[in-house]
Amino acid sequence: MGLGGEVGAPHEVLEAWRAYDIRASVEKLVPWPVHFCNDATAAGGAELAFGSGARLRKFLYIFIATLIGGGVVLNGSLYPGRAGYAGAFGSILVPNASGNRPFQSLIRCASLYILENMMRSEGKDPSVLWRSPDDWSEAGSTLGGWIGQATDSLSVAIVSAISVIDFDAIVIDGAFPKSIRSAIVEQTREKFGRMETLGVAPVILLKV
Amino acid sequence: MIGSDARVLGAASLPFLADFSQDRELLFRING
């Protein structure tokens, strides 16, 4: 996806990891069964087993971290997909208001690395994002700007997602304080409510 | 919602979750 520069890793290193079979390598080292899936899918599995899964049969799980991703739950089961990429929500294209391309991946709008870059460009220390799980007040007004930008794109991407599968609900979670999650869910609900959703089934964006 | 620990919790639960996952063939066999 060419995100190496944005997240501080060389492109060739990321490509090498893409082809590397971690599961097979670990299986050679330990006597136990080895399970493997991407982190956002694993988080979706946790939500299925220990969170909303008790009352939802079919939902899209969105996890906002350094890179935004997600997981798909169908018929009460986690659905990782043919190659483990099901629910790779960050790849959905959304309008790009400021760049030279009309569309860009959601991953470039709603990931936490974007917030980190915004803070750095405004002379703020972004380390609070990784060392303070409950209080991001140091981010100040930058945080509001990122939430606004992220939820603009998130609401568009959700319409695309529910056009493919008529999920019962959308669950938004992430590696951030609860107050940030509440703000993201509320703004996304409000913006989603103003979207054209012609021909799609009603869906719930879960309240926090 | 679980929050920041969801990835860790999910990863630690993968052996358990394996029984709650459906591959493509199983999904189509059930629904087809």
XYZ file of C-alpha atoms in Angstrom:
240
model
C 0.000 0.000 0.000
C 3.012 2.250 0.053
C 2.604 3.310 3.658
C 6.223 2.737 4.586
C 7.120 6.421 4.584
C 4.100 7.414 6.658
C 4.690 4.891 9.418
C 8.462 5.239 9.396
C 9.359 1.863 7.891
C 11.190 1.283 4.589
C 8.942 -0.017 1.815
C 11.164 -3.051 1.191
C 10.972 -4.025 4.862
C 7.173 -3.921 4.815
C 7.103 -5.974 1.620
C 9.403 -8.568 3.183
C 7.042 -8.903 6.149
C 4.081 -9.278 3.780
C 5.616 -12.403 2.268
C 7.057 -13.801 5.496
C 5.209 -16.826 6.898
C 5.265 -16.046 10.616
C 3.029 -18.949 11.504
C 5.267 -21.515 9.817
C 8.365 -20.014 11.402
C 6.919 -20.085 14.905
C 5.596 -23.610 14.411
C 9.187 -24.743 13.903
C 10.175 -23.267 17.246
C 7.442 -24.431 19.608
C 5.633 -27.737 20.213
C 2.181 -26.123 20.508
C -0.478 -25.339 17.886
C 0.079 -21.881 16.385
C -2.808 -19.604 15.421
C -2.323 -16.520 13.296
C -4.462 -13.633 12.118
C -4.038 -9.893 11.712
C -4.390 -7.700 14.770
C -7.671 -6.000 13.885
C -9.273 -9.355 13.083
C -8.066 -10.667 16.441
C -9.582 -7.625 18.132
C -12.826 -8.366 16.320
C -12.668 -11.875 17.686
C -12.351 -10.514 21.192
C -15.399 -8.335 20.596
C -17.293 -11.382 19.336
C -16.351 -13.559 22.288
C -16.322 -11.070 25.128
C -18.169 -7.961 23.920
C -21.018 -7.268 21.531
C -20.980 -10.797 20.137
C -23.385 -11.936 22.810
C -26.192 -9.910 21.231
C -25.123 -9.410 17.600
C -24.992 -12.085 14.910
C -23.587 -10.073 12.028
C -21.458 -7.008 12.541
C -18.562 -5.073 11.116
C -15.907 -4.367 13.675
C -13.672 -1.345 13.126
C -10.502 -0.962 15.150
C -8.629 2.340 14.970
C -4.959 2.020 15.881
C -1.716 3.069 14.203
C -3.487 1.832 11.084
C -7.266 1.487 10.946
C -8.494 -2.031 10.274
C -11.369 -4.282 11.041
C -13.001 -7.657 11.201
C -16.174 -9.279 9.944
C -18.565 -11.366 12.014
C -21.133 -13.366 10.042
C -23.747 -15.658 11.534
C -22.104 -15.414 14.936
C -18.673 -16.429 13.660
C -15.528 -14.508 12.904
C -14.964 -14.542 9.160
C -11.279 -13.938 8.415
C -11.769 -14.546 4.693
C -9.916 -16.538 2.056
C -6.545 -14.947 2.770
C -7.186 -13.335 6.133
C -7.996 -9.920 4.706
C -11.771 -9.834 5.312
C -12.717 -6.598 7.029
C -9.581 -4.799 5.819
C -11.645 -1.692 6.284
C -8.758 0.750 5.869
C -8.520 -0.071 2.179
C -11.933 1.409 1.350
C -11.586 4.460 -0.856
C -12.942 7.768 0.391
C -12.939 11.262 -1.149
C -9.642 13.097 -0.898
C -10.351 16.800 -0.487
C -6.798 18.043 -0.261
C -4.612 15.843 -2.422
C -3.955 15.435 -6.102
C -5.976 12.216 -6.305
C -9.761 12.292 -6.078
C -9.852 9.295 -3.737
C -7.568 7.800 -1.149
C -7.619 4.856 1.231
C -9.391 5.355 4.530
C -6.163 4.254 6.157
C -4.657 7.619 5.178
C -7.453 9.553 6.922
C -8.574 7.700 9.999
C -5.435 6.029 11.362
C -3.674 7.141 14.496
C -0.410 7.637 12.640
C -2.135 10.578 10.937
C -2.878 12.118 14.331
C 0.714 11.459 15.343
C 1.972 13.273 12.219
C -0.454 16.165 12.788
C 0.792 16.606 16.355
C 4.400 16.489 15.272
C 3.835 19.079 12.557
C 2.266 21.372 15.169
C 5.269 21.007 17.454
C 3.558 18.693 19.941
C 4.986 15.499 21.412
C 2.882 12.606 20.035
C 4.233 10.069 22.527
C 1.152 10.671 24.686
C -0.757 8.532 22.172
C 1.272 5.474 23.139
C 2.088 6.090 26.795
C -1.224 7.402 28.129
C -4.153 5.034 27.545
C -6.701 7.175 29.404
C -5.835 10.821 28.870
C -4.944 12.450 25.583
C -5.581 16.025 26.698
C -2.006 16.918 25.732
C -3.067 16.547 22.114
C -5.278 19.606 22.545
C -7.036 21.030 19.520
C -5.161 18.719 17.154
C -7.265 15.881 18.458
C -10.519 17.576 17.489
C -9.196 18.204 13.996
C -8.202 14.595 13.552
C -11.522 13.293 14.885
C -13.385 15.552 12.463
C -11.322 14.391 9.507
C -11.419 10.744 10.536
C -15.178 10.652 11.048
C -15.829 12.469 7.749
C -14.121 9.584 5.985
C -15.355 6.871 8.313
C -19.000 7.702 7.657
C -18.437 7.448 3.887
C -16.600 4.142 4.230
C -19.370 2.657 6.355
C -21.884 3.294 3.574
C -19.617 1.349 1.208
C -19.250 -1.494 3.693
C -22.969 -1.914 4.325
C -23.577 -1.899 0.587
C -21.731 -5.227 0.424
C -23.105 -6.934 3.524
C -26.223 -5.886 5.441
C -24.597 -5.904 8.842
C -26.796 -5.655 11.925
C -24.414 -3.163 13.457
C -21.127 -1.345 13.152
C -18.878 -1.511 16.196
C -16.161 1.128 16.432
C -13.335 0.622 18.889
C -9.681 1.489 19.036
C -6.487 2.043 20.934
C -7.592 5.284 22.549
C -9.290 6.609 25.700
C -13.012 5.975 26.135
C -13.789 9.669 25.726
C -12.154 9.658 22.284
C -14.129 6.570 21.316
C -17.344 8.257 22.401
C -16.557 11.346 20.338
C -15.695 9.253 17.273
C -18.843 7.142 17.540
C -21.081 10.165 18.072
C -19.604 12.180 15.200
C -19.654 9.182 12.891
C -23.314 8.508 13.731
C -24.219 12.110 13.091
C -22.360 12.253 9.749
C -23.561 8.806 8.693
C -27.105 9.975 9.356
C -26.658 12.670 6.715
C -25.277 10.281 4.072
C -27.287 9.023 1.140
C -27.941 5.372 1.905
C -30.106 4.477 -1.042
C -30.972 0.791 -1.137
C -29.132 -0.360 1.964
C -30.647 -1.903 5.062
C -30.735 0.151 8.275
C -27.712 -0.389 10.474
C -26.884 0.555 14.034
C -23.695 2.329 15.000
C -23.320 1.072 18.507
C -23.407 3.619 21.284
C -20.597 3.538 23.787
C -16.599 -2.527 23.588
C -13.274 -3.670 24.895
C -10.918 -0.859 23.979
C -7.156 -0.809 23.680
C -6.657 -4.345 24.904
C -8.903 -5.910 22.263
C -6.034 -6.998 20.019
C -4.141 -8.624 22.868
C -7.254 -10.273 24.246
C -8.238 -11.502 20.801
C -4.768 -12.833 20.042
C -4.596 -14.643 23.370
C -7.991 -16.149 22.639
C -7.209 -17.389 19.138
C -7.212 -21.096 20.093
C -10.671 -20.579 21.582
C -11.800 -18.355 18.727
C -10.774 -20.948 16.174
C -13.982 -22.760 17.035
C -15.893 -19.545 16.323
C -14.377 -18.892 12.934
C -15.718 -20.006 9.605
C -13.655 -20.573 6.554
C -15.054 -20.017 3.111
C -15.983 -23.644 2.510
C -17.775 -24.009 5.818
C -19.628 -20.751 5.342
C -20.935 -21.769 1.948
C -21.786 -25.282 3.066
C -23.864 -23.917 5.914
C -25.604 -21.295 3.851
C -25.841 -23.236 0.623
